Amino acid sequence: EDDSLLYSKMMDEKSTLLDMWDFLNCTAEQAGTLPIHNESTWSLLRGSYISSVGYPDSSIRYNQLYGNGFVDDNNNNAILVKHHPLKGRAVYANRVYKKGEEVYKNIFAACFEEGIDYRKFLASIPPSLACDVFEWAYAGKSYGACVDLDEGSFINHASSASENSTKNRHWEKGEERPNLLGGSIATRDIQIGEELLTDYAEFAELDGWVELGLGGWERGNENDDDEEDDDDDDEENDD
């Protein structure tokens, strides 16, 4: 599709999240097929974000084009990202974290107070990366929309509620429980090789996107809310 036409369609205020998903030909890839991004890709995304919202309104500074928010133990080797056989991309601890210790700081979160700026950002990056952002981003009435532009976006979801709780969404199942509170603090000791998991419901609101004029993630009678599907990202994957 012609780039100018695609940009116009993405910037049309009548276009919803689902419309834009379709414009970009995004698909729910099978686990293990999506790339694990390197530092140059994260830097590109951060630079595009700053350009989209303008530096004064950016939550990311020029000195934050490199690095990630995981708290290391002075060896810059805090985590390992690899493909989970079912979930897609996933983050694993590469050091021991003690209960109550800070594991991740979302200092590379790109935040948007206006829906138009989120549209502009999506339209400014390659479609494959825009599809990734759709999977990673979360929204709330109090803060707008945000997306972590580092490996934190690969952290998968696990529900804090019991398996049969009415608080679970339709796509939540299994016995895994989060080991990060609010995506940040270790809820128990985490050993090397353990997957890092958080409950998206602690920071993502189902109707946050509507508040930004971007519509919801419902298609027909389905309730596939993107910010709650894990990254790879359909039902349970965060790739």
mmCIF file of C-alpha atoms in Angstrom:
data_model
loop_
_atom_site.group_PDB
_atom_site.id
_atom_site.type_symbol
_atom_site.label_atom_id
_atom_site.label_comp_id
_atom_site.label_asym_id
_atom_site.label_seq_id
_atom_site.Cartn_x
_atom_site.Cartn_y
_atom_site.Cartn_z
ATOM 1 C CA GLU A 1 0.000 0.000 0.000
ATOM 2 C CA ASP A 2 1.192 3.535 -0.813
ATOM 3 C CA ASP A 3 2.956 5.013 2.235
ATOM 4 C CA SER A 4 1.096 8.326 2.063
ATOM 5 C CA LEU A 5 -2.265 6.568 1.840
ATOM 6 C CA LEU A 6 -1.406 4.312 4.761
ATOM 7 C CA TYR A 7 -0.316 7.322 6.828
ATOM 8 C CA SER A 8 -3.604 9.082 6.058
ATOM 9 C CA LYS A 9 -5.604 6.050 7.104
ATOM 10 C CA MET A 10 -3.632 5.673 10.328
ATOM 11 C CA MET A 11 -4.116 9.356 11.206
ATOM 12 C CA ASP A 12 -7.851 9.353 10.464
ATOM 13 C CA GLU A 13 -9.570 9.936 13.819
ATOM 14 C CA LYS A 14 -12.330 7.550 12.779
ATOM 15 C CA SER A 15 -9.837 4.678 12.530
ATOM 16 C CA THR A 16 -9.883 2.459 15.611
ATOM 17 C CA LEU A 17 -7.115 0.286 16.996
ATOM 18 C CA LEU A 18 -8.584 -2.704 15.185
ATOM 19 C CA ASP A 19 -8.759 -0.737 11.933
ATOM 20 C CA MET A 20 -5.099 0.192 12.243
ATOM 21 C CA TRP A 21 -4.219 -3.412 13.076
ATOM 22 C CA ASP A 22 -5.844 -4.422 9.812
ATOM 23 C CA PHE A 23 -4.275 -1.560 7.824
ATOM 24 C CA LEU A 24 -0.829 -2.805 8.875
ATOM 25 C CA ASN A 25 -1.693 -6.453 8.177
ATOM 26 C CA CYS A 26 -0.797 -7.411 11.736
ATOM 27 C CA THR A 27 -1.320 -11.041 12.625
ATOM 28 C CA ALA A 28 -1.065 -13.137 15.772
ATOM 29 C CA GLU A 29 2.178 -14.901 14.929
ATOM 30 C CA GLN A 30 2.951 -18.356 16.210
ATOM 31 C CA ALA A 31 5.242 -18.596 19.200
ATOM 32 C CA GLY A 32 8.905 -18.451 18.289
ATOM 33 C CA THR A 33 8.526 -16.600 14.996
ATOM 34 C CA LEU A 34 8.864 -12.967 16.098
ATOM 35 C CA PRO A 35 12.318 -11.396 16.474
ATOM 36 C CA ILE A 36 14.032 -10.603 19.755
ATOM 37 C CA HIS A 37 15.006 -6.991 19.200
ATOM 38 C CA ASN A 38 18.520 -5.690 19.661
ATOM 39 C CA GLU A 39 19.634 -2.366 21.076
ATOM 40 C CA SER A 40 19.588 -0.615 17.705
ATOM 41 C CA THR A 41 15.896 -1.423 17.257
ATOM 42 C CA TRP A 42 15.015 -0.140 20.733
ATOM 43 C CA SER A 43 17.005 3.025 19.976
ATOM 44 C CA LEU A 44 15.119 3.515 16.714
ATOM 45 C CA LEU A 45 11.783 3.161 18.511
ATOM 46 C CA ARG A 46 12.774 5.616 21.240
ATOM 47 C CA GLY A 47 13.980 8.167 18.703
ATOM 48 C CA SER A 48 10.767 7.826 16.702
ATOM 49 C CA TYR A 49 8.743 8.315 19.860
ATOM 50 C CA ILE A 50 10.602 11.504 20.780
ATOM 51 C CA SER A 51 10.049 12.836 17.261
ATOM 52 C CA SER A 52 6.348 11.976 17.394
ATOM 53 C CA VAL A 53 5.473 13.747 20.635
ATOM 54 C CA GLY A 54 8.210 16.381 20.678
ATOM 55 C CA TYR A 55 11.050 16.447 23.179
ATOM 56 C CA PRO A 56 9.302 18.705 25.740
ATOM 57 C CA ASP A 57 6.437 16.201 26.006
ATOM 58 C CA SER A 58 8.578 13.080 25.798
ATOM 59 C CA SER A 59 8.895 10.729 28.768
ATOM 60 C CA ILE A 60 12.212 9.510 27.323
ATOM 61 C CA ARG A 61 15.317 11.727 27.264
ATOM 62 C CA TYR A 62 18.087 11.824 24.668
ATOM 63 C CA ASN A 63 20.448 10.143 27.131
ATOM 64 C CA GLN A 64 18.074 7.157 27.277
ATOM 65 C CA LEU A 65 18.475 5.890 23.726
ATOM 66 C CA TYR A 66 20.382 2.831 24.941
ATOM 67 C CA GLY A 67 20.079 0.368 27.805
ATOM 68 C CA ASN A 68 17.114 -1.269 29.544
ATOM 69 C CA GLY A 69 15.303 -0.988 32.847
ATOM 70 C CA PHE A 70 16.319 -4.271 34.458
ATOM 71 C CA VAL A 71 18.284 -3.929 37.673
ATOM 72 C CA ASP A 72 21.538 -5.800 37.255
ATOM 73 C CA ASP A 73 24.242 -6.860 39.698
ATOM 74 C CA ASN A 74 27.014 -4.875 38.038
ATOM 75 C CA ASN A 75 27.592 -7.375 35.253
ATOM 76 C CA ASN A 76 24.966 -6.006 32.836
ATOM 77 C CA ASN A 77 23.573 -9.487 32.548
ATOM 78 C CA ALA A 78 20.392 -9.320 34.622
ATOM 79 C CA ILE A 79 18.037 -11.063 32.219
ATOM 80 C CA LEU A 80 17.902 -13.344 29.209
ATOM 81 C CA VAL A 81 15.246 -13.023 26.513
ATOM 82 C CA LYS A 82 14.408 -16.144 24.543
ATOM 83 C CA HIS A 83 11.461 -17.847 22.917
ATOM 84 C CA HIS A 84 9.120 -19.800 25.142
ATOM 85 C CA PRO A 85 7.751 -22.900 23.348
ATOM 86 C CA LEU A 86 4.147 -21.742 23.846
ATOM 87 C CA LYS A 87 4.202 -18.059 24.709
ATOM 88 C CA GLY A 88 6.647 -16.608 22.222
ATOM 89 C CA ARG A 89 9.195 -14.100 23.510
ATOM 90 C CA ALA A 90 9.789 -14.250 27.256
ATOM 91 C CA VAL A 91 12.116 -12.806 29.888
ATOM 92 C CA TYR A 92 14.099 -15.013 32.257
ATOM 93 C CA ALA A 93 16.126 -14.013 35.309
ATOM 94 C CA ASN A 94 19.866 -14.331 34.799
ATOM 95 C CA ARG A 95 20.640 -13.451 38.404
ATOM 96 C CA VAL A 96 18.988 -14.078 41.765
ATOM 97 C CA TYR A 97 16.469 -11.486 42.929
ATOM 98 C CA LYS A 98 15.403 -11.461 46.571
ATOM 99 C CA LYS A 99 11.815 -10.907 47.698
ATOM 100 C CA GLY A 100 11.080 -7.186 47.796
ATOM 101 C CA GLU A 101 13.977 -6.309 45.501
ATOM 102 C CA GLU A 102 13.391 -4.039 42.534
ATOM 103 C CA VAL A 103 13.733 -6.071 39.350
ATOM 104 C CA TYR A 104 12.583 -3.656 36.670
ATOM 105 C CA LYS A 105 12.223 0.129 36.333
ATOM 106 C CA ASN A 106 9.964 1.302 33.520
ATOM 107 C CA ILE A 107 12.259 4.235 32.781
ATOM 108 C CA PHE A 108 11.997 3.570 29.043
ATOM 109 C CA ALA A 109 8.208 3.840 28.935
ATOM 110 C CA ALA A 110 6.992 5.947 26.027
ATOM 111 C CA CYS A 111 3.783 7.614 27.179
ATOM 112 C CA PHE A 112 1.081 9.418 25.232
ATOM 113 C CA GLU A 113 -1.489 11.801 26.669
ATOM 114 C CA GLU A 114 -3.268 12.257 23.339
ATOM 115 C CA GLY A 115 -4.501 9.591 20.965
ATOM 116 C CA ILE A 116 -3.273 11.580 17.969
ATOM 117 C CA ASP A 117 0.321 11.323 19.194
ATOM 118 C CA TYR A 118 -0.007 7.545 19.556
ATOM 119 C CA ARG A 119 -1.307 7.371 15.986
ATOM 120 C CA LYS A 120 1.594 9.507 14.770
ATOM 121 C CA PHE A 121 4.111 7.230 16.484
ATOM 122 C CA LEU A 122 2.589 4.070 15.003
ATOM 123 C CA ALA A 123 2.535 5.623 11.541
ATOM 124 C CA SER A 124 6.193 6.695 11.810
ATOM 125 C CA ILE A 125 7.731 3.263 12.416
ATOM 126 C CA PRO A 126 7.951 0.141 10.218
ATOM 127 C CA PRO A 127 4.673 -1.833 10.186
ATOM 128 C CA SER A 128 6.255 -4.890 11.807
ATOM 129 C CA LEU A 129 7.343 -2.768 14.776
ATOM 130 C CA ALA A 130 3.980 -1.010 14.931
ATOM 131 C CA CYS A 131 2.363 -4.446 15.213
ATOM 132 C CA ASP A 132 4.701 -5.193 18.121
ATOM 133 C CA VAL A 133 3.731 -1.926 19.810
ATOM 134 C CA PHE A 134 0.055 -2.846 19.489
ATOM 135 C CA GLU A 135 0.804 -6.005 21.447
ATOM 136 C CA TRP A 136 2.859 -4.319 24.155
ATOM 137 C CA ALA A 137 1.048 -1.035 24.834
ATOM 138 C CA TYR A 138 -1.323 -0.503 27.758
ATOM 139 C CA ALA A 139 -3.692 2.319 28.643
ATOM 140 C CA GLY A 140 -5.405 3.883 31.638
ATOM 141 C CA LYS A 141 -7.667 6.852 32.280
ATOM 142 C CA SER A 142 -5.169 8.430 34.648
ATOM 143 C CA TYR A 143 -2.097 8.300 32.400
ATOM 144 C CA GLY A 144 -3.176 7.833 28.768
ATOM 145 C CA ALA A 145 -1.233 5.133 26.934
ATOM 146 C CA CYS A 146 2.276 3.807 27.482
ATOM 147 C CA VAL A 147 4.560 1.218 25.950
ATOM 148 C CA ASP A 148 7.869 0.028 27.401
ATOM 149 C CA LEU A 149 10.470 0.457 24.681
ATOM 150 C CA ASP A 150 12.893 -2.102 26.051
ATOM 151 C CA GLU A 151 12.923 -5.802 26.917
ATOM 152 C CA GLY A 152 10.358 -5.130 29.633
ATOM 153 C CA SER A 153 7.730 -5.460 26.907
ATOM 154 C CA PHE A 154 8.622 -9.143 26.648
ATOM 155 C CA ILE A 155 7.505 -9.852 30.231
ATOM 156 C CA ASN A 156 4.526 -12.187 30.027
ATOM 157 C CA HIS A 157 1.278 -12.046 31.955
ATOM 158 C CA ALA A 158 0.095 -14.238 34.809
ATOM 159 C CA SER A 159 -3.072 -13.604 36.798
ATOM 160 C CA SER A 160 -2.910 -12.769 40.497
ATOM 161 C CA ALA A 161 -6.384 -14.256 40.978
ATOM 162 C CA SER A 162 -7.016 -17.913 41.713
ATOM 163 C CA GLU A 163 -7.574 -20.147 38.706
ATOM 164 C CA ASN A 164 -11.381 -20.128 38.980
ATOM 165 C CA SER A 165 -11.766 -16.549 40.169
ATOM 166 C CA THR A 166 -14.410 -14.372 38.545
ATOM 167 C CA LYS A 167 -11.680 -11.705 38.284
ATOM 168 C CA ASN A 168 -9.944 -13.700 35.555
ATOM 169 C CA ARG A 169 -10.450 -12.639 31.953
ATOM 170 C CA HIS A 170 -11.709 -15.152 29.425
ATOM 171 C CA TRP A 171 -8.180 -15.732 28.118
ATOM 172 C CA GLU A 172 -6.565 -16.333 31.506
ATOM 173 C CA LYS A 173 -5.953 -19.912 32.439
ATOM 174 C CA GLY A 174 -3.282 -22.054 33.988
ATOM 175 C CA GLU A 175 -1.641 -22.100 37.382
ATOM 176 C CA GLU A 176 1.185 -19.612 36.841
ATOM 177 C CA ARG A 177 1.236 -16.651 39.201
ATOM 178 C CA PRO A 178 3.162 -13.387 38.863
ATOM 179 C CA ASN A 179 6.514 -13.021 40.592
ATOM 180 C CA LEU A 180 6.634 -9.262 39.965
ATOM 181 C CA LEU A 181 4.356 -6.735 41.662
ATOM 182 C CA GLY A 182 3.341 -3.993 39.280
ATOM 183 C CA GLY A 183 5.889 -5.306 36.815
ATOM 184 C CA SER A 184 8.658 -4.143 39.123
ATOM 185 C CA ILE A 185 9.136 -5.669 42.597
ATOM 186 C CA ALA A 186 9.917 -9.341 43.280
ATOM 187 C CA THR A 187 7.018 -10.898 45.222
ATOM 188 C CA ARG A 188 9.275 -13.783 46.286
ATOM 189 C CA ASP A 189 12.832 -14.931 45.718
ATOM 190 C CA ILE A 190 13.427 -15.403 41.989
ATOM 191 C CA GLN A 191 16.086 -17.852 40.909
ATOM 192 C CA ILE A 192 18.273 -17.867 37.801
ATOM 193 C CA GLY A 193 16.355 -19.340 34.876
ATOM 194 C CA GLU A 194 12.876 -18.458 36.166
ATOM 195 C CA GLU A 195 10.545 -16.622 33.806
ATOM 196 C CA LEU A 196 9.562 -13.148 34.973
ATOM 197 C CA LEU A 197 5.765 -12.731 35.088
ATOM 198 C CA THR A 198 3.474 -9.851 36.025
ATOM 199 C CA ASP A 199 -0.260 -9.222 36.211
ATOM 200 C CA TYR A 200 -1.166 -6.749 33.467
ATOM 201 C CA ALA A 201 -4.412 -5.907 35.274
ATOM 202 C CA GLU A 202 -2.381 -4.039 37.898
ATOM 203 C CA PHE A 203 -1.663 -1.223 35.446
ATOM 204 C CA ALA A 204 -3.818 -1.711 32.330
ATOM 205 C CA GLU A 205 -7.459 -0.608 32.172
ATOM 206 C CA LEU A 206 -9.918 -2.166 29.771
ATOM 207 C CA ASP A 207 -11.490 1.145 28.734
ATOM 208 C CA GLY A 208 -8.313 3.220 28.682
ATOM 209 C CA TRP A 209 -8.071 3.151 24.896
ATOM 210 C CA VAL A 210 -11.599 4.456 24.439
ATOM 211 C CA GLU A 211 -10.707 7.490 26.540
ATOM 212 C CA LEU A 212 -8.012 8.317 23.975
ATOM 213 C CA GLY A 213 -10.479 8.139 21.101
ATOM 214 C CA LEU A 214 -8.918 4.960 19.743
ATOM 215 C CA GLY A 215 -11.784 2.543 20.308
ATOM 216 C CA GLY A 216 -11.402 -0.784 22.069
ATOM 217 C CA TRP A 217 -9.926 -4.131 21.172
ATOM 218 C CA GLU A 218 -13.247 -5.907 20.734
ATOM 219 C CA ARG A 219 -14.078 -7.399 17.366
ATOM 220 C CA GLY A 220 -17.684 -8.523 17.196
ATOM 221 C CA ASN A 221 -18.448 -10.451 20.351
ATOM 222 C CA GLU A 222 -14.820 -11.170 21.111
ATOM 223 C CA ASN A 223 -13.057 -9.563 24.029
ATOM 224 C CA ASP A 224 -9.474 -9.718 22.860
ATOM 225 C CA ASP A 225 -8.040 -6.759 24.733
ATOM 226 C CA ASP A 226 -4.553 -6.181 23.400
ATOM 227 C CA GLU A 227 -2.929 -4.709 26.425
ATOM 228 C CA GLU A 228 -3.872 -7.816 28.297
ATOM 229 C CA ASP A 229 -2.941 -10.404 25.786
ATOM 230 C CA ASP A 230 0.665 -11.255 26.153
ATOM 231 C CA ASP A 231 3.165 -10.151 23.628
ATOM 232 C CA ASP A 232 3.233 -12.777 20.962
ATOM 233 C CA ASP A 233 0.504 -11.954 21.804
ATOM 234 C CA ASP A 234 -2.790 -13.535 21.414
ATOM 235 C CA GLU A 235 -4.114 -15.468 24.347
ATOM 236 C CA GLU A 236 -1.233 -16.067 26.668
ATOM 237 C CA ASN A 237 1.939 -15.017 24.972
ATOM 238 C CA ASP A 238 3.905 -11.853 25.520
ATOM 239 C CA ASP A 239 6.316 -12.215 22.678
#
